[in-house]
mmCIF file of C-alpha atoms in Angstrom:
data_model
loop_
_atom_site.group_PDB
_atom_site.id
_atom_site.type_symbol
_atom_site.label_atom_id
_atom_site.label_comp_id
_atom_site.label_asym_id
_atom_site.label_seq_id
_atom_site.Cartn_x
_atom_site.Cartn_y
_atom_site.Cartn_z
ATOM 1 C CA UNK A 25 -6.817 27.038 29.226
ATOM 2 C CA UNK A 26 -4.513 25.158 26.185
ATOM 3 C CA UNK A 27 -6.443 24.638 23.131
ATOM 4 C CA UNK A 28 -7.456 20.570 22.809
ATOM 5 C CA UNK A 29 -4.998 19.250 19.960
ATOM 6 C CA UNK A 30 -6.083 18.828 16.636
ATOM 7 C CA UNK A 31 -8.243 15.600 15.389
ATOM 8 C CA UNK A 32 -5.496 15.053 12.640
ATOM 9 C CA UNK A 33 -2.572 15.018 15.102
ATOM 10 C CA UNK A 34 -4.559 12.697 17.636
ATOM 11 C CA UNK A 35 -5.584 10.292 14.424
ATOM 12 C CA UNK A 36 -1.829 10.483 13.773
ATOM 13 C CA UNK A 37 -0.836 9.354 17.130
ATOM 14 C CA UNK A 38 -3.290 6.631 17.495
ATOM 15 C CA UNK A 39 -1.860 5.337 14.332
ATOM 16 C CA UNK A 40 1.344 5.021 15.423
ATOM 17 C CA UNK A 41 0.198 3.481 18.299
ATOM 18 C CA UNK A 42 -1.741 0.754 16.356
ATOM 19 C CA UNK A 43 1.013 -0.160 13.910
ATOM 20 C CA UNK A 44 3.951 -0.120 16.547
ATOM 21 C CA UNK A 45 1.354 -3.333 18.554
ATOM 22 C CA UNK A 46 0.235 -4.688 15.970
ATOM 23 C CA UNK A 47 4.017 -5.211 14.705
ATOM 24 C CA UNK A 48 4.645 -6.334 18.385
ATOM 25 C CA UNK A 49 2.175 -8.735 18.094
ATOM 26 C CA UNK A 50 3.037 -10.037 14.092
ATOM 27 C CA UNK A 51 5.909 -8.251 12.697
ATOM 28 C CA UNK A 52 6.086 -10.294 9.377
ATOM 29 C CA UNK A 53 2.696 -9.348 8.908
ATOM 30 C CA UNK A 54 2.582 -6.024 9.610
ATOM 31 C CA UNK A 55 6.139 -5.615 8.580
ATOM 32 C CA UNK A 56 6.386 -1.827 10.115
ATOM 33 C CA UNK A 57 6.571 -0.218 13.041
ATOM 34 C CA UNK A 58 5.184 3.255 11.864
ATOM 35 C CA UNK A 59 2.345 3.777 9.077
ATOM 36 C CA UNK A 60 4.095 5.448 6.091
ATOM 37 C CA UNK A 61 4.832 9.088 6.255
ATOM 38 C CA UNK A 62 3.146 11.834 4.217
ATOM 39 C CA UNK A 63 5.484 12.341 1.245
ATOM 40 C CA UNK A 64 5.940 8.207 1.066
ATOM 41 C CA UNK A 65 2.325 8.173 0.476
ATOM 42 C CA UNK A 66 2.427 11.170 -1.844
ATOM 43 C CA UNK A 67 5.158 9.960 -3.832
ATOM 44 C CA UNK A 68 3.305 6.364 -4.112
ATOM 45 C CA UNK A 69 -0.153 7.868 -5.233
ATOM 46 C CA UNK A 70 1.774 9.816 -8.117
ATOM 47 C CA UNK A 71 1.879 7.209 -10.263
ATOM 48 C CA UNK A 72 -1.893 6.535 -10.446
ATOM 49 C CA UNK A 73 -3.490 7.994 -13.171
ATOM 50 C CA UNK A 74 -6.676 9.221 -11.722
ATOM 51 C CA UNK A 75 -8.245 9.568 -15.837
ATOM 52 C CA UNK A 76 -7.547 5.990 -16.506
ATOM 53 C CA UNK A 77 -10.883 3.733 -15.830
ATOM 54 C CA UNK A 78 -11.026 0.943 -13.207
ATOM 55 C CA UNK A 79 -10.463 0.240 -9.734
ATOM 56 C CA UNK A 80 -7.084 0.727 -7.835
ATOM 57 C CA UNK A 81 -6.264 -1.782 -5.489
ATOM 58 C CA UNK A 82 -4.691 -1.556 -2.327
ATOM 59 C CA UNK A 83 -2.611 -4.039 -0.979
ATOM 60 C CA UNK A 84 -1.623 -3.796 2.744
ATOM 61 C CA UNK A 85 -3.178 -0.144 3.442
ATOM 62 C CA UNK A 86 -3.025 -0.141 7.531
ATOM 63 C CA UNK A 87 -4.429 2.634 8.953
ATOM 64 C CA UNK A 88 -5.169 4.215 5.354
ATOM 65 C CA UNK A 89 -2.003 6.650 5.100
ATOM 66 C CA UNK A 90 -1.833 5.720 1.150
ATOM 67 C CA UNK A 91 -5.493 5.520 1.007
ATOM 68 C CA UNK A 92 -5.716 8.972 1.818
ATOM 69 C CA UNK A 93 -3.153 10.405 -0.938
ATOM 70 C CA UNK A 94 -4.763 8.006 -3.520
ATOM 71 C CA UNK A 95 -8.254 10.278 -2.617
ATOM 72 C CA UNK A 96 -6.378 13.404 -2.657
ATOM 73 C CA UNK A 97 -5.060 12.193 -5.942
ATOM 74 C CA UNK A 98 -8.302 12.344 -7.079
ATOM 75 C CA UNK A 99 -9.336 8.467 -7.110
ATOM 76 C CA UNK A 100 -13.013 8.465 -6.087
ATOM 77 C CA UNK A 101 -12.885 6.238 -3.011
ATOM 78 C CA UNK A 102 -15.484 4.266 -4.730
ATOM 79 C CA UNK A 103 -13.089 3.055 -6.973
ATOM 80 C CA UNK A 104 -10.634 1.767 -4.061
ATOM 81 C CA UNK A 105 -10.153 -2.006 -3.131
ATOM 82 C CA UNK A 106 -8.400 -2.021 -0.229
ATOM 83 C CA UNK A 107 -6.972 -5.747 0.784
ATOM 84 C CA UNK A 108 -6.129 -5.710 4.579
ATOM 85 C CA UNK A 109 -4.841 -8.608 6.717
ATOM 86 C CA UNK A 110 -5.561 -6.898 10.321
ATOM 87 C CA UNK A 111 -9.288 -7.013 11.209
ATOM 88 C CA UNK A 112 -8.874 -3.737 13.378
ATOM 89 C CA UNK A 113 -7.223 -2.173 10.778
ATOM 90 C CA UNK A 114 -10.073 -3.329 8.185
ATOM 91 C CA UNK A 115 -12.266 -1.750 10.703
ATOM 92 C CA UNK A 116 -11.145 1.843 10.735
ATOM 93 C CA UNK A 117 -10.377 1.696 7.287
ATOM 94 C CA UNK A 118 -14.699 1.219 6.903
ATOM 95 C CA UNK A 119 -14.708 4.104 8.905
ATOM 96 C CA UNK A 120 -12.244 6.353 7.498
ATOM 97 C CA UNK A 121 -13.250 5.290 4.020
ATOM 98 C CA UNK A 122 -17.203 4.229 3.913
ATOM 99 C CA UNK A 123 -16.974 4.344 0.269
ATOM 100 C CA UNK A 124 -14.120 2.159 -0.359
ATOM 101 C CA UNK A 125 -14.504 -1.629 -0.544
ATOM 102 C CA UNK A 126 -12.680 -2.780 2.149
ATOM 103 C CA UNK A 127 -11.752 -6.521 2.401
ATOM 104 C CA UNK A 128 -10.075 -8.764 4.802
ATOM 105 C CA UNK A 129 -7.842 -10.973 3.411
ATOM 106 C CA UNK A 130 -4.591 -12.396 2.182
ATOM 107 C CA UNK A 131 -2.962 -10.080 -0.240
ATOM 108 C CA UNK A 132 -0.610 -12.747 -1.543
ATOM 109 C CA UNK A 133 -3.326 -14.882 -2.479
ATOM 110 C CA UNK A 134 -5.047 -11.839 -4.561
ATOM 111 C CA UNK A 135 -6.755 -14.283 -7.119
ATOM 112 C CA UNK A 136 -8.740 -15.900 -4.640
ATOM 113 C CA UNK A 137 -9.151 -12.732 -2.398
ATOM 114 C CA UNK A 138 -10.824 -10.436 -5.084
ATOM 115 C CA UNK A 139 -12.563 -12.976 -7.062
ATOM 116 C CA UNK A 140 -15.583 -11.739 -7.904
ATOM 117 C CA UNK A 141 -14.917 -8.225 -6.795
ATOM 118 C CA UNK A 142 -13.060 -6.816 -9.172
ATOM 119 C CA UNK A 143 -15.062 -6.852 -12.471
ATOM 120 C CA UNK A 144 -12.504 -4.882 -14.865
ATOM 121 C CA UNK A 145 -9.015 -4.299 -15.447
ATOM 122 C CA UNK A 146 -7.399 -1.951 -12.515
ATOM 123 C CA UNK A 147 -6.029 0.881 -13.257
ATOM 124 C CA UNK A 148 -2.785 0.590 -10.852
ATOM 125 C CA UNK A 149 -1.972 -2.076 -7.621
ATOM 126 C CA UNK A 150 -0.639 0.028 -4.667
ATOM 127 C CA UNK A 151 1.403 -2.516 -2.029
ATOM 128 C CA UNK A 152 2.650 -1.635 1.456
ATOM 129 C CA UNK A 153 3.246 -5.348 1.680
ATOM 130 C CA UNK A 154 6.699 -6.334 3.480
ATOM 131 C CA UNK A 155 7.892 -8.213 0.169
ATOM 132 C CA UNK A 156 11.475 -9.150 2.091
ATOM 133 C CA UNK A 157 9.530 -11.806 4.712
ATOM 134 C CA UNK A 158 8.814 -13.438 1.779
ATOM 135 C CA UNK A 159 10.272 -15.992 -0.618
ATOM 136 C CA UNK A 160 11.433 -14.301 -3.896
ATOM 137 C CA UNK A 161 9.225 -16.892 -5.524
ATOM 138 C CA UNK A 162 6.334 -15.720 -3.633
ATOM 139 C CA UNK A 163 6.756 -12.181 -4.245
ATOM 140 C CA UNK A 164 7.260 -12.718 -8.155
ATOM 141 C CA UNK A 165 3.603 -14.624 -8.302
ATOM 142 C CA UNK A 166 1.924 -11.937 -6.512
ATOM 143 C CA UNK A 167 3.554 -9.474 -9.255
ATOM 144 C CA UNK A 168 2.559 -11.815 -12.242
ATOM 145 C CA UNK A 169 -1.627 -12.281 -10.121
ATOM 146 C CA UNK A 170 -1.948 -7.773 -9.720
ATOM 147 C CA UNK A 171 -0.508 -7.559 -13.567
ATOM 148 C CA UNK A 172 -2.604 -10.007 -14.620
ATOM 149 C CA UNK A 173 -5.445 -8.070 -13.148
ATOM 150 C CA UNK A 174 -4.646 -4.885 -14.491
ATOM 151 C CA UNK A 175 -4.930 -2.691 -17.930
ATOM 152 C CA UNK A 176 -1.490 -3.675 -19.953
ATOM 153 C CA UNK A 177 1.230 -1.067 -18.744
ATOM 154 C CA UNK A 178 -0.574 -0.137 -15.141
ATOM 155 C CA UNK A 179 1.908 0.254 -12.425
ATOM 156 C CA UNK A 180 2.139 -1.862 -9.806
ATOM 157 C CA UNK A 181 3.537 0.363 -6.736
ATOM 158 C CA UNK A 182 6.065 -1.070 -4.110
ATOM 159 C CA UNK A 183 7.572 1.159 -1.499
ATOM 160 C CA UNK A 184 10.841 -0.379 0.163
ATOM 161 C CA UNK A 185 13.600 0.862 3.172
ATOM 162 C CA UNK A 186 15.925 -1.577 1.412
ATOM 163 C CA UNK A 187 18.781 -1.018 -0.674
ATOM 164 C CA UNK A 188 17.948 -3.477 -3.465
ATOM 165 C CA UNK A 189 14.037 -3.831 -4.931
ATOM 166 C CA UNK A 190 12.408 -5.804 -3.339
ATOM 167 C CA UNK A 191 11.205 -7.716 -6.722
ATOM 168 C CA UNK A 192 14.320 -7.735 -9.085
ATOM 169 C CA UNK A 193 14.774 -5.198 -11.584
ATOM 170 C CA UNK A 194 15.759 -6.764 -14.348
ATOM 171 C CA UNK A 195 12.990 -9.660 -15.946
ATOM 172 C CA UNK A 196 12.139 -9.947 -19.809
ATOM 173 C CA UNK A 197 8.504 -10.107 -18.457
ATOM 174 C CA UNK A 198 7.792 -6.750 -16.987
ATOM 175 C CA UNK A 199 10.392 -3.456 -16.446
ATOM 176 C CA UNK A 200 11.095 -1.766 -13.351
ATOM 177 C CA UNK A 201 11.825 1.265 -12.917
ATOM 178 C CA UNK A 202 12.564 3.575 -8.981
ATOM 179 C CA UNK A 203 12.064 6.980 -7.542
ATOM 180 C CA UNK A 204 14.074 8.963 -5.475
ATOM 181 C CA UNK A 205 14.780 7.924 -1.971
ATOM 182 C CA UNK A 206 12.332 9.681 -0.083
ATOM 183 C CA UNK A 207 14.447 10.665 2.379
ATOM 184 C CA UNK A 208 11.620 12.709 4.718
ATOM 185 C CA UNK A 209 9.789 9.323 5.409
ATOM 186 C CA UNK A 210 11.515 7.244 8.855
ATOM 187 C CA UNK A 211 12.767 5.582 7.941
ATOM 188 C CA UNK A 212 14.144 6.532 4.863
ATOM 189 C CA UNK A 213 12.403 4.903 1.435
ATOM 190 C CA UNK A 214 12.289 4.321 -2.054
ATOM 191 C CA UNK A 215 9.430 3.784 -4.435
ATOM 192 C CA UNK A 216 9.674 0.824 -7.454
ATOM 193 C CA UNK A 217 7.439 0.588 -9.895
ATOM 194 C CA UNK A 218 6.648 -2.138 -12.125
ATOM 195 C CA UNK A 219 4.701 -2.617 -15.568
ATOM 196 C CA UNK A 220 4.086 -5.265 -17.902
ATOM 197 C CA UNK A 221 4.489 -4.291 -21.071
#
């Protein structure tokens, strides 16, 4: 009698399975097909500072792949404010992380969505967002509304399959700065990272 498969590898699965309709359904919401891979969400959850006081928020966490390095990090989950767009998504998220304040909302509007949840500077702003279906205008005031509600010099965290950064590098108001294409994610990714001084 085969052994019933593991409850990681189904949650996997059913993951996959949840992104790829909900990107049928929206795909300049969701913006991609598969939730991001392991050592993506590693590499994203290394620059959070678990030591460093206030909460880390989340933008665009799906099914939690992120969510779960940023625990393993060692960011209490109490300290996570996750921002999530899909109401089944927000759902399982409560369930995978009853801790966590989980919101539904628009992360581009991030002022209006966290007013009067976040009560101190955050320690880092973590985005899965897909930056490139919007205007660069767009994407530039949701960079200056996380920095403005974070410590001076927090990170905020932008993974991209592009070529160029999906926020430009170069800007007298804030530096930016790239990893390593992770090259075991599918596809294929880099992480930017952006401060303001």
């Amino acid at each position: 009698m085969p052994h019933p498969k593991p409850q990681k590898k189904r949650d996997i699965l059913e993951d996959e399975a949840r992104f790829l309709r909900s990107w049928f359904e929206r795909p300049l919401v969701t913006g991609a097909v598969t939730p991001s891979g392991r050592m993506l969400a590693r590499t994203m959850a290394s620059y959070v500072d678990p030591r460093l006081a206030g909460p880390v928020i989340e933008l665009g966490p799906g099914t939690g792949p992120v969510t779960d390095a940023l625990v393993r990090r060692g960011i209490a989950p109490e300290r996570l404010v996750l921002v999530e767009y899909n109401p089944d998504f927000c759902k399982l998220l409560r369930r995978r992380f009853p801790k966590a304040t989980v919101l539904q909302g628009d992360a581009y509007d991030i002022r209006a969505t966290l007013e009067g949840v976040v009560a101190e500077p955050a320690c880092a702003t973590i985005s899965s967002l897909p930056l490139f279906t919007k205007p660069l205008e767009q994407r530039l005031d949701l960079l200056t509304a996380a920095h403005d509600l974070m410590h001076a010099d927090a990170p905020f965290v932008q993974f991209t399959y592009a070529v160029v950064p999906p926020i430009p590098a170069k800007s007298t108001t804030y530096t930016a700065s790239r990893s390593n294409k992770v090259w075991l994610n599918l596809p294929p990714a880099r992480v930017w990272v952006y401060r303001r001084p």
